[in-house]
Amino acid sequence: GESVGLHLPTLSVQEGDNSIINCAYSNSASDYFIWYKQESGKGPQFIIDIRSNMDKRQGQRVTVLLNKTVKHLSLQIAATQPGDSAVYFCAEPYGNKLVFGAGTILRVKS
Amino acid sequence: DAGVTQSPTHLIKTRGQQVTLRCSPKSGHDTVSWYQQALGQGPQFIFQYYEEEERQRGNFPDRFSGHQFPNYSSELNVNALLLGDSALYLCASSLAGGFTDTQYFGPGTRLTVL
């Protein structure tokens, strides 16, 4: 069946440290993955995406890594800031719909 | 560049009532998807509209229906409301045939059923 899940429900990091949020997926045929950030009371905000023909993609302070062998992807946030505190979801398209994992709460300690 | 907008922001209804939620897609987008997000969970796909037709539907009962207008805006209707329908309802827009399937989300409508 379809399944996109996360290993850690809550992650607490010190301001300035790097954060790593993990996600496992089950569909070997998936060719596209997306990370979203959702702040309290808001809708999910697109962060970065990656296609299956890539192992790594970098954005501004964020990097997504894709390991197709173990069906795992991760989101790395460099120099984590208080404004990064949110719930982070990985998502995977199934046809026209997105399937989301349960989410990881990122808490940044000042 | 206008993002996805939704109205109303909050809504309180009682069991058995009907509700209509509205969504305007991001400028240049022609496809609208609706999601339900229960507290502490990820969004769950309800359905998607393209060219004024329902293109794909998730595992939701017929009480959930929708519509897309010629200007690409969309409505989500829920009949015979249940307590379990209390959730954040999210609208997402995308461009059919675009390079990616990236969906951009609105702020959501918080529905409370009493």
mmCIF file with all atom_site columns, C-alpha atoms in Angstrom:
data_model
loop_
_atom_site.group_PDB
_atom_site.id
_atom_site.type_symbol
_atom_site.label_atom_id
_atom_site.label_alt_id
_atom_site.label_comp_id
_atom_site.label_asym_id
_atom_site.label_entity_id
_atom_site.label_seq_id
_atom_site.pdbx_PDB_ins_code
_atom_site.Cartn_x
_atom_site.Cartn_y
_atom_site.Cartn_z
_atom_site.occupancy
_atom_site.B_iso_or_equiv
_atom_site.pdbx_formal_charge
_atom_site.auth_seq_id
_atom_site.auth_comp_id
_atom_site.auth_asym_id
_atom_site.auth_atom_id
_atom_site.pdbx_PDB_model_num
ATOM 1   C CA . GLY A 1 1   ? 0.000   0.000  0.000   1.00 0.00 ? 1   GLY A CA 1
ATOM 2   C CA . GLU A 1 2   ? 0.961   3.620  -0.048  1.00 0.00 ? 2   GLU A CA 1
ATOM 3   C CA . SER A 1 3   ? 2.947   4.813  2.887   1.00 0.00 ? 3   SER A CA 1
ATOM 4   C CA . VAL A 1 4   ? 5.163   7.735  3.605   1.00 0.00 ? 4   VAL A CA 1
ATOM 5   C CA . GLY A 1 5   ? 6.309   7.853  7.206   1.00 0.00 ? 5   GLY A CA 1
ATOM 6   C CA . LEU A 1 6   ? 8.734   9.546  9.508   1.00 0.00 ? 6   LEU A CA 1
ATOM 7   C CA . HIS A 1 7   ? 11.088  8.051  12.067  1.00 0.00 ? 7   HIS A CA 1
ATOM 8   C CA . LEU A 1 8   ? 11.020  10.773 14.737  1.00 0.00 ? 8   LEU A CA 1
ATOM 9   C CA . PRO A 1 9   ? 7.875   12.579 15.816  1.00 0.00 ? 9   PRO A CA 1
ATOM 10  C CA . THR A 1 10  ? 9.694   15.385 17.682  1.00 0.00 ? 10  THR A CA 1
ATOM 11  C CA . LEU A 1 11  ? 13.139  16.875 17.210  1.00 0.00 ? 11  LEU A CA 1
ATOM 12  C CA . SER A 1 12  ? 14.623  19.489 19.544  1.00 0.00 ? 12  SER A CA 1
ATOM 13  C CA . VAL A 1 13  ? 17.749  21.342 18.437  1.00 0.00 ? 13  VAL A CA 1
ATOM 14  C CA . GLN A 1 14  ? 19.771  24.243 19.714  1.00 0.00 ? 14  GLN A CA 1
ATOM 15  C CA . GLU A 1 15  ? 19.645  27.444 17.693  1.00 0.00 ? 15  GLU A CA 1
ATOM 16  C CA . GLY A 1 16  ? 22.533  27.482 15.256  1.00 0.00 ? 16  GLY A CA 1
ATOM 17  C CA . ASP A 1 17  ? 22.874  23.708 15.098  1.00 0.00 ? 17  ASP A CA 1
ATOM 18  C CA . ASN A 1 18  ? 21.997  21.652 12.039  1.00 0.00 ? 18  ASN A CA 1
ATOM 19  C CA . SER A 1 19  ? 18.725  19.677 11.944  1.00 0.00 ? 19  SER A CA 1
ATOM 20  C CA . ILE A 1 20  ? 18.067  16.408 10.167  1.00 0.00 ? 20  ILE A CA 1
ATOM 21  C CA . ILE A 1 21  ? 14.523  15.189 9.614   1.00 0.00 ? 21  ILE A CA 1
ATOM 22  C CA . ASN A 1 22  ? 14.016  11.711 8.201   1.00 0.00 ? 22  ASN A CA 1
ATOM 23  C CA . CYS A 1 23  ? 11.319  10.086 6.098   1.00 0.00 ? 23  CYS A CA 1
ATOM 24  C CA . ALA A 1 24  ? 10.753  6.544  4.829   1.00 0.00 ? 24  ALA A CA 1
ATOM 25  C CA . TYR A 1 25  ? 8.644   5.695  1.801   1.00 0.00 ? 25  TYR A CA 1
ATOM 26  C CA . SER A 1 26  ? 7.289   2.395  0.555   1.00 0.00 ? 26  SER A CA 1
ATOM 27  C CA . ASN A 1 27  ? 6.624   2.858  -3.157  1.00 0.00 ? 27  ASN A CA 1
ATOM 28  C CA . SER A 1 28  ? 9.755   1.924  -5.086  1.00 0.00 ? 28  SER A CA 1
ATOM 29  C CA . ALA A 1 29  ? 8.217   3.369  -8.240  1.00 0.00 ? 29  ALA A CA 1
ATOM 30  C CA . SER A 1 30  ? 7.954   6.872  -6.775  1.00 0.00 ? 30  SER A CA 1
ATOM 31  C CA . ASP A 1 31  ? 9.867   9.389  -8.835  1.00 0.00 ? 31  ASP A CA 1
ATOM 32  C CA . TYR A 1 32  ? 9.209   12.617 -6.972  1.00 0.00 ? 32  TYR A CA 1
ATOM 33  C CA . PHE A 1 33  ? 9.237   13.714 -3.338  1.00 0.00 ? 33  PHE A CA 1
ATOM 34  C CA . ILE A 1 34  ? 8.397   16.979 -1.638  1.00 0.00 ? 34  ILE A CA 1
ATOM 35  C CA . TRP A 1 35  ? 9.103   18.502 1.758   1.00 0.00 ? 35  TRP A CA 1
ATOM 36  C CA . TYR A 1 36  ? 6.602   20.861 3.337   1.00 0.00 ? 36  TYR A CA 1
ATOM 37  C CA . LYS A 1 37  ? 6.839   23.049 6.442   1.00 0.00 ? 37  LYS A CA 1
ATOM 38  C CA . GLN A 1 38  ? 3.695   23.802 8.410   1.00 0.00 ? 38  GLN A CA 1
ATOM 39  C CA . GLU A 1 39  ? 3.697   26.484 11.065  1.00 0.00 ? 39  GLU A CA 1
ATOM 40  C CA . SER A 1 40  ? 1.012   26.605 13.702  1.00 0.00 ? 40  SER A CA 1
ATOM 41  C CA . GLY A 1 41  ? -2.311  27.759 12.268  1.00 0.00 ? 41  GLY A CA 1
ATOM 42  C CA . LYS A 1 42  ? -1.057  27.857 8.673   1.00 0.00 ? 42  LYS A CA 1
ATOM 43  C CA . GLY A 1 43  ? -1.174  25.663 5.603   1.00 0.00 ? 43  GLY A CA 1
ATOM 44  C CA . PRO A 1 44  ? 1.824   23.568 4.482   1.00 0.00 ? 44  PRO A CA 1
ATOM 45  C CA . GLN A 1 45  ? 4.511   25.611 2.772   1.00 0.00 ? 45  GLN A CA 1
ATOM 46  C CA . PHE A 1 46  ? 6.606   24.107 -0.017  1.00 0.00 ? 46  PHE A CA 1
ATOM 47  C CA . ILE A 1 47  ? 10.286  23.877 0.957   1.00 0.00 ? 47  ILE A CA 1
ATOM 48  C CA . ILE A 1 48  ? 12.093  21.750 -1.592  1.00 0.00 ? 48  ILE A CA 1
ATOM 49  C CA . ASP A 1 49  ? 11.520  18.799 -3.874  1.00 0.00 ? 49  ASP A CA 1
ATOM 50  C CA . ILE A 1 50  ? 13.646  16.099 -5.456  1.00 0.00 ? 50  ILE A CA 1
ATOM 51  C CA . ARG A 1 51  ? 13.239  13.699 -8.369  1.00 0.00 ? 51  ARG A CA 1
ATOM 52  C CA . SER A 1 52  ? 14.316  10.099 -8.174  1.00 0.00 ? 52  SER A CA 1
ATOM 53  C CA . ASN A 1 53  ? 17.118  10.639 -10.711 1.00 0.00 ? 53  ASN A CA 1
ATOM 54  C CA . MET A 1 54  ? 18.896  12.782 -8.127  1.00 0.00 ? 54  MET A CA 1
ATOM 55  C CA . ASP A 1 55  ? 20.589  11.844 -4.842  1.00 0.00 ? 55  ASP A CA 1
ATOM 56  C CA . LYS A 1 56  ? 20.849  15.345 -3.452  1.00 0.00 ? 56  LYS A CA 1
ATOM 57  C CA . ARG A 1 57  ? 19.351  18.744 -3.974  1.00 0.00 ? 57  ARG A CA 1
ATOM 58  C CA . GLN A 1 58  ? 20.217  21.960 -2.195  1.00 0.00 ? 58  GLN A CA 1
ATOM 59  C CA . GLY A 1 59  ? 18.226  25.071 -1.496  1.00 0.00 ? 59  GLY A CA 1
ATOM 60  C CA . GLN A 1 60  ? 18.698  28.004 0.769   1.00 0.00 ? 60  GLN A CA 1
ATOM 61  C CA . ARG A 1 61  ? 19.927  26.485 4.076   1.00 0.00 ? 61  ARG A CA 1
ATOM 62  C CA . VAL A 1 62  ? 18.145  23.222 3.212   1.00 0.00 ? 62  VAL A CA 1
ATOM 63  C CA . THR A 1 63  ? 19.354  20.043 1.580   1.00 0.00 ? 63  THR A CA 1
ATOM 64  C CA . VAL A 1 64  ? 17.324  16.981 0.689   1.00 0.00 ? 64  VAL A CA 1
ATOM 65  C CA . LEU A 1 65  ? 19.020  13.614 0.346   1.00 0.00 ? 65  LEU A CA 1
ATOM 66  C CA . LEU A 1 66  ? 17.436  10.627 -1.351  1.00 0.00 ? 66  LEU A CA 1
ATOM 67  C CA . ASN A 1 67  ? 18.581  7.047  -0.819  1.00 0.00 ? 67  ASN A CA 1
ATOM 68  C CA . LYS A 1 68  ? 16.607  4.863  -3.199  1.00 0.00 ? 68  LYS A CA 1
ATOM 69  C CA . THR A 1 69  ? 18.316  1.691  -2.033  1.00 0.00 ? 69  THR A CA 1
ATOM 70  C CA . VAL A 1 70  ? 16.710  1.875  1.406   1.00 0.00 ? 70  VAL A CA 1
ATOM 71  C CA . LYS A 1 71  ? 13.787  4.076  0.329   1.00 0.00 ? 71  LYS A CA 1
ATOM 72  C CA . HIS A 1 72  ? 14.712  6.905  2.638   1.00 0.00 ? 72  HIS A CA 1
ATOM 73  C CA . LEU A 1 73  ? 14.925  10.638 2.313   1.00 0.00 ? 73  LEU A CA 1
ATOM 74  C CA . SER A 1 74  ? 16.044  13.327 4.689   1.00 0.00 ? 74  SER A CA 1
ATOM 75  C CA . LEU A 1 75  ? 15.793  17.064 5.053   1.00 0.00 ? 75  LEU A CA 1
ATOM 76  C CA . GLN A 1 76  ? 18.788  18.861 6.461   1.00 0.00 ? 76  GLN A CA 1
ATOM 77  C CA . ILE A 1 77  ? 18.453  22.402 7.771   1.00 0.00 ? 77  ILE A CA 1
ATOM 78  C CA . ALA A 1 78  ? 21.681  24.287 8.323   1.00 0.00 ? 78  ALA A CA 1
ATOM 79  C CA . ALA A 1 79  ? 22.122  26.771 11.175  1.00 0.00 ? 79  ALA A CA 1
ATOM 80  C CA . THR A 1 80  ? 18.626  26.171 12.512  1.00 0.00 ? 80  THR A CA 1
ATOM 81  C CA . GLN A 1 81  ? 16.790  29.326 13.532  1.00 0.00 ? 81  GLN A CA 1
ATOM 82  C CA . PRO A 1 82  ? 13.782  29.910 15.811  1.00 0.00 ? 82  PRO A CA 1
ATOM 83  C CA . GLY A 1 83  ? 11.709  30.602 12.699  1.00 0.00 ? 83  GLY A CA 1
ATOM 84  C CA . ASP A 1 84  ? 12.338  27.027 11.585  1.00 0.00 ? 84  ASP A CA 1
ATOM 85  C CA . SER A 1 85  ? 10.148  25.734 14.421  1.00 0.00 ? 85  SER A CA 1
ATOM 86  C CA . ALA A 1 86  ? 7.260   23.959 12.726  1.00 0.00 ? 86  ALA A CA 1
ATOM 87  C CA . VAL A 1 87  ? 5.968   20.557 11.665  1.00 0.00 ? 87  VAL A CA 1
ATOM 88  C CA . TYR A 1 88  ? 7.769   19.103 8.670   1.00 0.00 ? 88  TYR A CA 1
ATOM 89  C CA . PHE A 1 89  ? 6.126   16.664 6.280   1.00 0.00 ? 89  PHE A CA 1
ATOM 90  C CA . CYS A 1 90  ? 7.485   14.637 3.438   1.00 0.00 ? 90  CYS A CA 1
ATOM 91  C CA . ALA A 1 91  ? 4.960   13.952 0.703   1.00 0.00 ? 91  ALA A CA 1
ATOM 92  C CA . GLU A 1 92  ? 4.791   11.697 -2.306  1.00 0.00 ? 92  GLU A CA 1
ATOM 93  C CA . PRO A 1 93  ? 2.468   11.954 -5.325  1.00 0.00 ? 93  PRO A CA 1
ATOM 94  C CA . TYR A 1 94  ? 0.173   9.006  -6.030  1.00 0.00 ? 94  TYR A CA 1
ATOM 95  C CA . GLY A 1 95  ? -1.507  9.898  -9.278  1.00 0.00 ? 95  GLY A CA 1
ATOM 96  C CA . ASN A 1 96  ? -2.964  13.325 -8.707  1.00 0.00 ? 96  ASN A CA 1
ATOM 97  C CA . LYS A 1 97  ? -2.936  13.228 -4.917  1.00 0.00 ? 97  LYS A CA 1
ATOM 98  C CA . LEU A 1 98  ? -0.205  13.794 -2.373  1.00 0.00 ? 98  LEU A CA 1
ATOM 99  C CA . VAL A 1 99  ? 0.304   11.253 0.392   1.00 0.00 ? 99  VAL A CA 1
ATOM 100 C CA . PHE A 1 100 ? 1.752   12.791 3.536   1.00 0.00 ? 100 PHE A CA 1
ATOM 101 C CA . GLY A 1 101 ? 3.553   11.266 6.431   1.00 0.00 ? 101 GLY A CA 1
ATOM 102 C CA . ALA A 1 102 ? 2.528   11.976 10.007  1.00 0.00 ? 102 ALA A CA 1
ATOM 103 C CA . GLY A 1 103 ? 5.044   14.800 10.372  1.00 0.00 ? 103 GLY A CA 1
ATOM 104 C CA . THR A 1 104 ? 8.007   15.698 12.573  1.00 0.00 ? 104 THR A CA 1
ATOM 105 C CA . ILE A 1 105 ? 7.801   18.533 15.050  1.00 0.00 ? 105 ILE A CA 1
ATOM 106 C CA . LEU A 1 106 ? 10.963  20.622 15.037  1.00 0.00 ? 106 LEU A CA 1
ATOM 107 C CA . ARG A 1 107 ? 11.567  22.694 18.179  1.00 0.00 ? 107 ARG A CA 1
ATOM 108 C CA . VAL A 1 108 ? 14.409  25.180 18.206  1.00 0.00 ? 108 VAL A CA 1
ATOM 109 C CA . LYS A 1 109 ? 15.841  26.090 21.596  1.00 0.00 ? 109 LYS A CA 1
ATOM 110 C CA . SER A 1 110 ? 17.363  29.541 21.997  1.00 0.00 ? 110 SER A CA 1
ATOM 111 C CA . ASP B 2 1   ? 1.745   37.038 -7.392  1.00 0.00 ? 1   ASP B CA 1
ATOM 112 C CA . ALA B 2 2   ? -1.410  36.027 -5.504  1.00 0.00 ? 2   ALA B CA 1
ATOM 113 C CA . GLY B 2 3   ? -1.130  32.825 -3.538  1.00 0.00 ? 3   GLY B CA 1
ATOM 114 C CA . VAL B 2 4   ? -3.878  30.373 -2.697  1.00 0.00 ? 4   VAL B CA 1
ATOM 115 C CA . THR B 2 5   ? -6.680  31.968 -0.717  1.00 0.00 ? 5   THR B CA 1
ATOM 116 C CA . GLN B 2 6   ? -9.437  30.296 1.285   1.00 0.00 ? 6   GLN B CA 1
ATOM 117 C CA . SER B 2 7   ? -12.577 31.477 3.016   1.00 0.00 ? 7   SER B CA 1
ATOM 118 C CA . PRO B 2 8   ? -13.779 31.564 5.648   1.00 0.00 ? 8   PRO B CA 1
ATOM 119 C CA . THR B 2 9   ? -10.871 31.291 8.081   1.00 0.00 ? 9   THR B CA 1
ATOM 120 C CA . HIS B 2 10  ? -12.919 29.696 10.819  1.00 0.00 ? 10  HIS B CA 1
ATOM 121 C CA . LEU B 2 11  ? -16.367 28.154 10.915  1.00 0.00 ? 11  LEU B CA 1
ATOM 122 C CA . ILE B 2 12  ? -18.513 26.631 13.639  1.00 0.00 ? 12  ILE B CA 1
ATOM 123 C CA . LYS B 2 13  ? -21.422 24.367 12.725  1.00 0.00 ? 13  LYS B CA 1
ATOM 124 C CA . THR B 2 14  ? -23.633 21.853 14.503  1.00 0.00 ? 14  THR B CA 1
ATOM 125 C CA . ARG B 2 15  ? -24.150 18.209 13.646  1.00 0.00 ? 15  ARG B CA 1
ATOM 126 C CA . GLY B 2 16  ? -26.395 17.620 10.656  1.00 0.00 ? 16  GLY B CA 1
ATOM 127 C CA . GLN B 2 17  ? -25.759 21.006 9.102   1.00 0.00 ? 17  GLN B CA 1
ATOM 128 C CA . GLN B 2 18  ? -24.161 21.653 5.736   1.00 0.00 ? 18  GLN B CA 1
ATOM 129 C CA . VAL B 2 19  ? -21.079 23.746 5.014   1.00 0.00 ? 19  VAL B CA 1
ATOM 130 C CA . THR B 2 20  ? -19.450 25.307 1.944   1.00 0.00 ? 20  THR B CA 1
ATOM 131 C CA . LEU B 2 21  ? -15.778 26.228 1.862   1.00 0.00 ? 21  LEU B CA 1
ATOM 132 C CA . ARG B 2 22  ? -14.186 28.292 -0.882  1.00 0.00 ? 22  ARG B CA 1
ATOM 133 C CA . CYS B 2 23  ? -10.796 28.409 -2.537  1.00 0.00 ? 23  CYS B CA 1
ATOM 134 C CA . SER B 2 24  ? -9.077  30.578 -5.130  1.00 0.00 ? 24  SER B CA 1
ATOM 135 C CA . PRO B 2 25  ? -5.979  29.019 -6.700  1.00 0.00 ? 25  PRO B CA 1
ATOM 136 C CA . LYS B 2 26  ? -2.576  30.590 -7.098  1.00 0.00 ? 26  LYS B CA 1
ATOM 137 C CA . SER B 2 27  ? -2.335  32.848 -10.124 1.00 0.00 ? 27  SER B CA 1
ATOM 138 C CA . GLY B 2 28  ? -1.675  30.770 -13.240 1.00 0.00 ? 28  GLY B CA 1
ATOM 139 C CA . HIS B 2 29  ? -2.823  27.482 -11.725 1.00 0.00 ? 29  HIS B CA 1
ATOM 140 C CA . ASP B 2 30  ? -5.748  25.511 -13.108 1.00 0.00 ? 30  ASP B CA 1
ATOM 141 C CA . THR B 2 31  ? -6.022  22.533 -10.757 1.00 0.00 ? 31  THR B CA 1
ATOM 142 C CA . VAL B 2 32  ? -7.424  22.511 -7.236  1.00 0.00 ? 32  VAL B CA 1
ATOM 143 C CA . SER B 2 33  ? -7.120  19.762 -4.646  1.00 0.00 ? 33  SER B CA 1
ATOM 144 C CA . TRP B 2 34  ? -8.799  19.564 -1.255  1.00 0.00 ? 34  TRP B CA 1
ATOM 145 C CA . TYR B 2 35  ? -7.355  17.954 1.858   1.00 0.00 ? 35  TYR B CA 1
ATOM 146 C CA . GLN B 2 36  ? -8.623  17.334 5.373   1.00 0.00 ? 36  GLN B CA 1
ATOM 147 C CA . GLN B 2 37  ? -6.148  17.625 8.221   1.00 0.00 ? 37  GLN B CA 1
ATOM 148 C CA . ALA B 2 38  ? -7.134  16.335 11.637  1.00 0.00 ? 38  ALA B CA 1
ATOM 149 C CA . LEU B 2 39  ? -5.271  17.645 14.643  1.00 0.00 ? 39  LEU B CA 1
ATOM 150 C CA . GLY B 2 40  ? -1.804  16.138 14.920  1.00 0.00 ? 40  GLY B CA 1
ATOM 151 C CA . GLN B 2 41  ? -1.970  14.357 11.572  1.00 0.00 ? 41  GLN B CA 1
ATOM 152 C CA . GLY B 2 42  ? -0.879  14.915 8.017   1.00 0.00 ? 42  GLY B CA 1
ATOM 153 C CA . PRO B 2 43  ? -3.321  16.136 5.369   1.00 0.00 ? 43  PRO B CA 1
ATOM 154 C CA . GLN B 2 44  ? -5.591  13.508 3.791   1.00 0.00 ? 44  GLN B CA 1
ATOM 155 C CA . PHE B 2 45  ? -6.601  13.863 0.147   1.00 0.00 ? 45  PHE B CA 1
ATOM 156 C CA . ILE B 2 46  ? -10.321 14.419 -0.476  1.00 0.00 ? 46  ILE B CA 1
ATOM 157 C CA . PHE B 2 47  ? -10.475 15.091 -4.229  1.00 0.00 ? 47  PHE B CA 1
ATOM 158 C CA . GLN B 2 48  ? -8.998  17.072 -7.083  1.00 0.00 ? 48  GLN B CA 1
ATOM 159 C CA . TYR B 2 49  ? -10.702 19.225 -9.713  1.00 0.00 ? 49  TYR B CA 1
ATOM 160 C CA . TYR B 2 50  ? -9.435  20.030 -13.179 1.00 0.00 ? 50  TYR B CA 1
ATOM 161 C CA . GLU B 2 51  ? -11.405 21.496 -16.077 1.00 0.00 ? 51  GLU B CA 1
ATOM 162 C CA . GLU B 2 52  ? -14.445 21.664 -13.794 1.00 0.00 ? 52  GLU B CA 1
ATOM 163 C CA . GLU B 2 53  ? -14.446 17.892 -13.337 1.00 0.00 ? 53  GLU B CA 1
ATOM 164 C CA . GLU B 2 54  ? -13.504 15.712 -10.370 1.00 0.00 ? 54  GLU B CA 1
ATOM 165 C CA . ARG B 2 55  ? -10.335 13.995 -11.540 1.00 0.00 ? 55  ARG B CA 1
ATOM 166 C CA . GLN B 2 56  ? -9.450  11.840 -8.543  1.00 0.00 ? 56  GLN B CA 1
ATOM 167 C CA . ARG B 2 57  ? -11.101 11.121 -5.225  1.00 0.00 ? 57  ARG B CA 1
ATOM 168 C CA . GLY B 2 58  ? -9.766  9.915  -1.909  1.00 0.00 ? 58  GLY B CA 1
ATOM 169 C CA . ASN B 2 59  ? -11.474 7.702  0.638   1.00 0.00 ? 59  ASN B CA 1
ATOM 170 C CA . PHE B 2 60  ? -14.199 10.116 1.681   1.00 0.00 ? 60  PHE B CA 1
ATOM 171 C CA . PRO B 2 61  ? -17.971 9.544  1.683   1.00 0.00 ? 61  PRO B CA 1
ATOM 172 C CA . ASP B 2 62  ? -20.380 11.115 -0.778  1.00 0.00 ? 62  ASP B CA 1
ATOM 173 C CA . ARG B 2 63  ? -21.271 13.697 1.866   1.00 0.00 ? 63  ARG B CA 1
ATOM 174 C CA . PHE B 2 64  ? -18.151 15.453 0.589   1.00 0.00 ? 64  PHE B CA 1
ATOM 175 C CA . SER B 2 65  ? -18.675 17.062 -2.785  1.00 0.00 ? 65  SER B CA 1
ATOM 176 C CA . GLY B 2 66  ? -17.060 19.806 -4.754  1.00 0.00 ? 66  GLY B CA 1
ATOM 177 C CA . HIS B 2 67  ? -17.191 22.083 -7.680  1.00 0.00 ? 67  HIS B CA 1
ATOM 178 C CA . GLN B 2 68  ? -14.783 24.001 -9.838  1.00 0.00 ? 68  GLN B CA 1
ATOM 179 C CA . PHE B 2 69  ? -15.762 27.166 -11.664 1.00 0.00 ? 69  PHE B CA 1
ATOM 180 C CA . PRO B 2 70  ? -14.574 28.447 -15.062 1.00 0.00 ? 70  PRO B CA 1
ATOM 181 C CA . ASN B 2 71  ? -12.180 30.840 -13.302 1.00 0.00 ? 71  ASN B CA 1
ATOM 182 C CA . TYR B 2 72  ? -10.578 27.770 -11.622 1.00 0.00 ? 72  TYR B CA 1
ATOM 183 C CA . SER B 2 73  ? -11.832 28.634 -8.140  1.00 0.00 ? 73  SER B CA 1
ATOM 184 C CA . SER B 2 74  ? -13.417 25.813 -6.212  1.00 0.00 ? 74  SER B CA 1
ATOM 185 C CA . GLU B 2 75  ? -15.875 24.958 -3.467  1.00 0.00 ? 75  GLU B CA 1
ATOM 186 C CA . LEU B 2 76  ? -15.957 22.073 -1.031  1.00 0.00 ? 76  LEU B CA 1
ATOM 187 C CA . ASN B 2 77  ? -19.374 21.098 0.311   1.00 0.00 ? 77  ASN B CA 1
ATOM 188 C CA . VAL B 2 78  ? -19.954 18.816 3.260   1.00 0.00 ? 78  VAL B CA 1
ATOM 189 C CA . ASN B 2 79  ? -23.491 17.643 4.063   1.00 0.00 ? 79  ASN B CA 1
ATOM 190 C CA . ALA B 2 80  ? -24.899 16.089 7.241   1.00 0.00 ? 80  ALA B CA 1
ATOM 191 C CA . LEU B 2 81  ? -21.927 17.182 9.325   1.00 0.00 ? 81  LEU B CA 1
ATOM 192 C CA . LEU B 2 82  ? -20.545 14.806 11.926  1.00 0.00 ? 82  LEU B CA 1
ATOM 193 C CA . LEU B 2 83  ? -18.399 15.606 14.943  1.00 0.00 ? 83  LEU B CA 1
ATOM 194 C CA . GLY B 2 84  ? -15.554 13.788 13.211  1.00 0.00 ? 84  GLY B CA 1
ATOM 195 C CA . ASP B 2 85  ? -15.619 16.295 10.357  1.00 0.00 ? 85  ASP B CA 1
ATOM 196 C CA . SER B 2 86  ? -13.985 18.851 12.651  1.00 0.00 ? 86  SER B CA 1
ATOM 197 C CA . ALA B 2 87  ? -10.629 19.557 11.036  1.00 0.00 ? 87  ALA B CA 1
ATOM 198 C CA . LEU B 2 88  ? -8.528  21.989 9.061   1.00 0.00 ? 88  LEU B CA 1
ATOM 199 C CA . TYR B 2 89  ? -9.586  21.918 5.423   1.00 0.00 ? 89  TYR B CA 1
ATOM 200 C CA . LEU B 2 90  ? -6.807  22.775 3.033   1.00 0.00 ? 90  LEU B CA 1
ATOM 201 C CA . CYS B 2 91  ? -6.977  23.762 -0.579  1.00 0.00 ? 91  CYS B CA 1
ATOM 202 C CA . ALA B 2 92  ? -3.955  23.289 -2.822  1.00 0.00 ? 92  ALA B CA 1
ATOM 203 C CA . SER B 2 93  ? -3.441  24.455 -6.373  1.00 0.00 ? 93  SER B CA 1
ATOM 204 C CA . SER B 2 94  ? -1.158  23.278 -9.129  1.00 0.00 ? 94  SER B CA 1
ATOM 205 C CA . LEU B 2 95  ? -0.669  23.545 -12.871 1.00 0.00 ? 95  LEU B CA 1
ATOM 206 C CA . ALA B 2 96  ? -1.735  20.542 -14.901 1.00 0.00 ? 96  ALA B CA 1
ATOM 207 C CA . GLY B 2 97  ? 1.004   19.455 -17.226 1.00 0.00 ? 97  GLY B CA 1
ATOM 208 C CA . GLY B 2 98  ? 3.540   21.529 -15.394 1.00 0.00 ? 98  GLY B CA 1
ATOM 209 C CA . PHE B 2 99  ? 7.128   20.405 -14.956 1.00 0.00 ? 99  PHE B CA 1
ATOM 210 C CA . THR B 2 100 ? 6.412   19.229 -11.445 1.00 0.00 ? 100 THR B CA 1
ATOM 211 C CA . ASP B 2 101 ? 3.339   18.147 -9.555  1.00 0.00 ? 101 ASP B CA 1
ATOM 212 C CA . THR B 2 102 ? 4.048   20.595 -6.779  1.00 0.00 ? 102 THR B CA 1
ATOM 213 C CA . GLN B 2 103 ? 0.913   21.654 -5.006  1.00 0.00 ? 103 GLN B CA 1
ATOM 214 C CA . TYR B 2 104 ? 0.807   24.977 -3.183  1.00 0.00 ? 104 TYR B CA 1
ATOM 215 C CA . PHE B 2 105 ? -1.429  25.228 -0.159  1.00 0.00 ? 105 PHE B CA 1
ATOM 216 C CA . GLY B 2 106 ? -3.691  27.918 1.199   1.00 0.00 ? 106 GLY B CA 1
ATOM 217 C CA . PRO B 2 107 ? -3.963  28.819 4.894   1.00 0.00 ? 107 PRO B CA 1
ATOM 218 C CA . GLY B 2 108 ? -6.922  26.511 5.426   1.00 0.00 ? 108 GLY B CA 1
ATOM 219 C CA . THR B 2 109 ? -10.389 26.767 6.927   1.00 0.00 ? 109 THR B CA 1
ATOM 220 C CA . ARG B 2 110 ? -10.763 25.547 10.496  1.00 0.00 ? 110 ARG B CA 1
ATOM 221 C CA . LEU B 2 111 ? -14.144 23.782 10.791  1.00 0.00 ? 111 LEU B CA 1
ATOM 222 C CA . THR B 2 112 ? -15.531 22.951 14.208  1.00 0.00 ? 112 THR B CA 1
ATOM 223 C CA . VAL B 2 113 ? -18.633 20.761 14.439  1.00 0.00 ? 113 VAL B CA 1
ATOM 224 C CA . LEU B 2 114 ? -20.481 20.864 17.757  1.00 0.00 ? 114 LEU B CA 1
#
